[in-house]
XYZ file of C-alpha atoms in Angstrom:
217
model
C 55.510 -21.072 11.777
C 56.168 -18.396 14.391
C 52.995 -16.547 15.322
C 53.188 -12.792 15.910
C 50.520 -10.435 17.168
C 50.924 -8.446 13.927
C 50.020 -11.560 11.907
C 47.024 -12.226 14.163
C 45.842 -8.626 14.033
C 45.801 -8.753 10.249
C 44.394 -12.277 9.988
C 41.671 -11.925 12.628
C 40.379 -8.620 11.260
C 40.440 -6.765 14.552
C 38.350 -9.356 16.433
C 40.405 -9.129 19.637
C 42.104 -6.392 21.630
C 45.881 -6.000 21.555
C 46.703 -7.684 24.942
C 44.687 -10.750 23.913
C 46.471 -10.889 20.557
C 49.761 -10.923 22.449
C 48.571 -13.870 24.552
C 47.281 -15.699 21.475
C 50.681 -15.244 19.842
C 52.425 -16.573 22.957
C 50.306 -19.685 23.627
C 48.605 -20.461 20.301
C 49.920 -23.195 18.015
C 49.661 -22.805 14.247
C 48.493 -25.999 12.532
C 47.910 -27.132 8.959
C 45.503 -29.945 8.100
C 45.147 -31.865 4.872
C 41.857 -33.250 3.584
C 40.647 -36.073 5.840
C 42.773 -35.151 8.874
C 40.911 -35.391 12.183
C 41.078 -32.701 14.849
C 39.170 -34.758 17.390
C 37.348 -38.082 17.599
C 34.569 -39.235 19.937
C 35.839 -40.320 23.349
C 38.986 -38.176 23.229
C 39.643 -35.338 25.658
C 39.929 -31.938 24.038
C 43.305 -30.357 24.752
C 42.942 -27.283 22.559
C 40.223 -25.211 20.935
C 40.509 -24.621 17.163
C 40.192 -21.127 15.725
C 39.919 -21.665 11.969
C 41.997 -19.261 9.886
C 41.247 -20.713 6.452
C 39.686 -23.843 5.005
C 36.788 -25.908 6.287
C 36.175 -28.480 9.025
C 33.028 -30.575 9.298
C 31.598 -31.521 12.675
C 29.855 -34.894 12.900
C 28.154 -36.914 15.612
C 28.123 -40.732 15.583
C 25.260 -42.963 16.635
C 25.473 -46.229 18.557
C 26.115 -48.146 15.318
C 29.058 -45.996 14.303
C 27.261 -44.012 11.602
C 28.015 -40.281 11.576
C 25.570 -37.464 10.875
C 26.747 -34.034 9.759
C 25.979 -31.289 12.288
C 27.635 -28.216 10.786
C 30.739 -26.808 9.112
C 33.418 -24.528 10.514
C 34.926 -21.960 8.175
C 37.262 -18.992 8.441
C 37.357 -17.290 11.885
C 35.003 -19.933 13.313
C 35.410 -22.076 16.397
C 33.531 -25.128 17.631
C 30.913 -24.590 20.340
C 30.904 -28.282 21.256
C 34.659 -28.198 21.788
C 34.231 -25.171 24.042
C 31.509 -26.964 26.022
C 33.540 -30.151 26.438
C 36.692 -28.356 27.504
C 34.875 -26.148 30.051
C 33.254 -29.259 31.538
C 36.391 -31.435 31.218
C 34.291 -33.979 29.316
C 35.178 -36.407 26.576
C 34.284 -35.353 23.066
C 30.957 -36.536 21.655
C 31.750 -35.353 18.128
C 34.376 -35.801 15.447
C 35.942 -32.912 13.558
C 37.541 -33.594 10.169
C 39.179 -31.272 7.626
C 36.955 -30.955 4.557
C 39.722 -29.168 2.628
C 43.223 -27.826 3.224
C 42.845 -25.980 6.530
C 44.955 -23.737 8.729
C 44.030 -23.004 12.327
C 45.226 -21.670 15.622
C 45.050 -24.231 18.454
C 44.324 -22.520 21.773
C 45.053 -24.361 25.070
C 41.820 -25.243 26.874
C 42.943 -23.708 30.171
C 42.921 -20.282 28.516
C 39.262 -20.444 27.464
C 37.809 -19.878 30.946
C 40.602 -17.532 32.017
C 40.056 -15.206 29.054
C 36.285 -15.118 29.610
C 36.949 -13.195 32.814
C 39.656 -10.935 31.387
C 38.757 -9.987 27.821
C 35.381 -8.673 26.664
C 36.194 -9.466 23.023
C 36.858 -13.125 23.909
C 33.600 -13.361 25.878
C 31.726 -11.896 22.903
C 33.457 -14.330 20.534
C 32.534 -17.354 22.689
C 28.892 -16.277 23.045
C 28.606 -15.535 19.325
C 30.116 -18.960 18.581
C 27.450 -20.630 20.728
C 24.726 -18.624 18.995
C 25.971 -19.468 15.484
C 26.242 -23.168 16.251
C 22.811 -23.155 17.937
C 21.360 -21.612 14.774
C 23.167 -24.239 12.684
C 21.640 -27.030 14.749
C 18.170 -25.475 14.568
C 18.478 -25.322 10.787
C 19.583 -28.959 10.677
C 16.676 -29.992 12.904
C 14.279 -27.974 10.762
C 15.517 -29.717 7.610
C 15.151 -33.177 9.150
C 11.630 -32.542 10.483
C 10.059 -30.380 7.800
C 11.852 -31.241 4.560
C 11.906 -34.366 2.457
C 15.239 -36.066 1.867
C 15.558 -34.786 -1.704
C 15.184 -31.202 -0.433
C 17.718 -31.860 2.325
C 20.097 -33.278 -0.274
C 19.858 -30.156 -2.435
C 20.366 -27.907 0.593
C 23.364 -30.010 1.630
C 24.961 -29.715 -1.830
C 24.318 -25.968 -1.938
C 25.956 -25.501 1.463
C 29.005 -27.513 0.467
C 29.340 -25.512 -2.763
C 29.006 -22.230 -0.866
C 31.521 -23.405 1.710
C 34.209 -24.164 -0.882
C 33.053 -21.357 -3.216
C 32.897 -23.808 -6.092
C 30.274 -25.616 -8.145
C 32.121 -28.927 -8.566
C 32.270 -31.119 -5.461
C 34.777 -33.951 -5.128
C 32.622 -36.331 -3.113
C 31.287 -39.871 -3.358
C 27.708 -41.040 -2.936
C 28.831 -42.956 0.162
C 30.214 -39.780 1.775
C 26.971 -37.909 1.076
C 24.983 -40.778 2.579
C 27.127 -40.758 5.714
C 26.680 -37.014 6.198
C 22.894 -37.280 5.793
C 22.653 -40.453 7.885
C 21.031 -42.580 5.196
C 22.026 -45.336 2.759
C 24.190 -44.986 -0.358
C 21.472 -46.617 -2.462
C 18.917 -43.972 -1.459
C 21.365 -41.133 -2.168
C 22.362 -42.585 -5.551
C 18.705 -42.804 -6.553
C 17.991 -39.217 -5.475
C 21.119 -37.881 -7.177
C 20.114 -39.517 -10.460
C 16.674 -37.940 -10.141
C 18.234 -34.509 -9.487
C 20.412 -34.980 -12.539
C 17.347 -35.727 -14.677
C 15.727 -32.539 -13.363
C 18.785 -30.514 -14.397
C 19.983 -29.558 -10.913
C 23.295 -31.405 -11.040
C 25.662 -33.353 -13.272
C 27.110 -36.616 -11.993
C 30.640 -37.805 -12.740
C 32.829 -40.409 -11.074
C 33.323 -39.242 -7.463
C 32.212 -35.732 -8.448
C 28.986 -33.749 -8.410
C 28.621 -30.492 -10.350
C 25.855 -28.080 -9.378
C 24.172 -26.606 -12.448
C 21.767 -24.272 -10.658
C 21.140 -23.197 -7.098
C 18.274 -24.987 -5.417
C 15.208 -23.228 -4.034
C 15.051 -25.639 -1.110
C 17.063 -23.371 1.181
């Protein structure tokens, strides 16, 4: 797909000034991801920064045993603060980024990130706001881990996924939920069955339907 500044101006809702849109059109690469596609894996060097146009990408961090914990989601007009940090420091990635649903994005070469910080006020504002949003995401995650029981975290997790896809039926396995919450499948299966008994959800094979919004947020 050929990217034009007119397309970017309409898609990005006036986020950036015209000269920057022209540069984005010239150097940006339009990409489409299917469910399960990886943008980056731990240990890889980041060559481009994703600017999500539509869809959803989940950012995860692995531990020493290879288990991955969910950090946050990227949605429309989001970018990844950790990718920005790694590319500015020329460091290997410490996270993985995987498409949660059909996703389109604009891949921006890493050498432009620092250059545009000095030239475009809208880009500087976007980068700082990205850091702030992701910092808030991580604070919320930390708050949930420290102050909330696992069943509350599970309800919050399901609510966030439903809000992210704007749907009430989630195509997800108990194993995937367990991986995102860094616990065992057996524990998650037990908690899901309890939530079903309480009328919060309905369980089907590889699907979870939310029946009412939790108050654990």
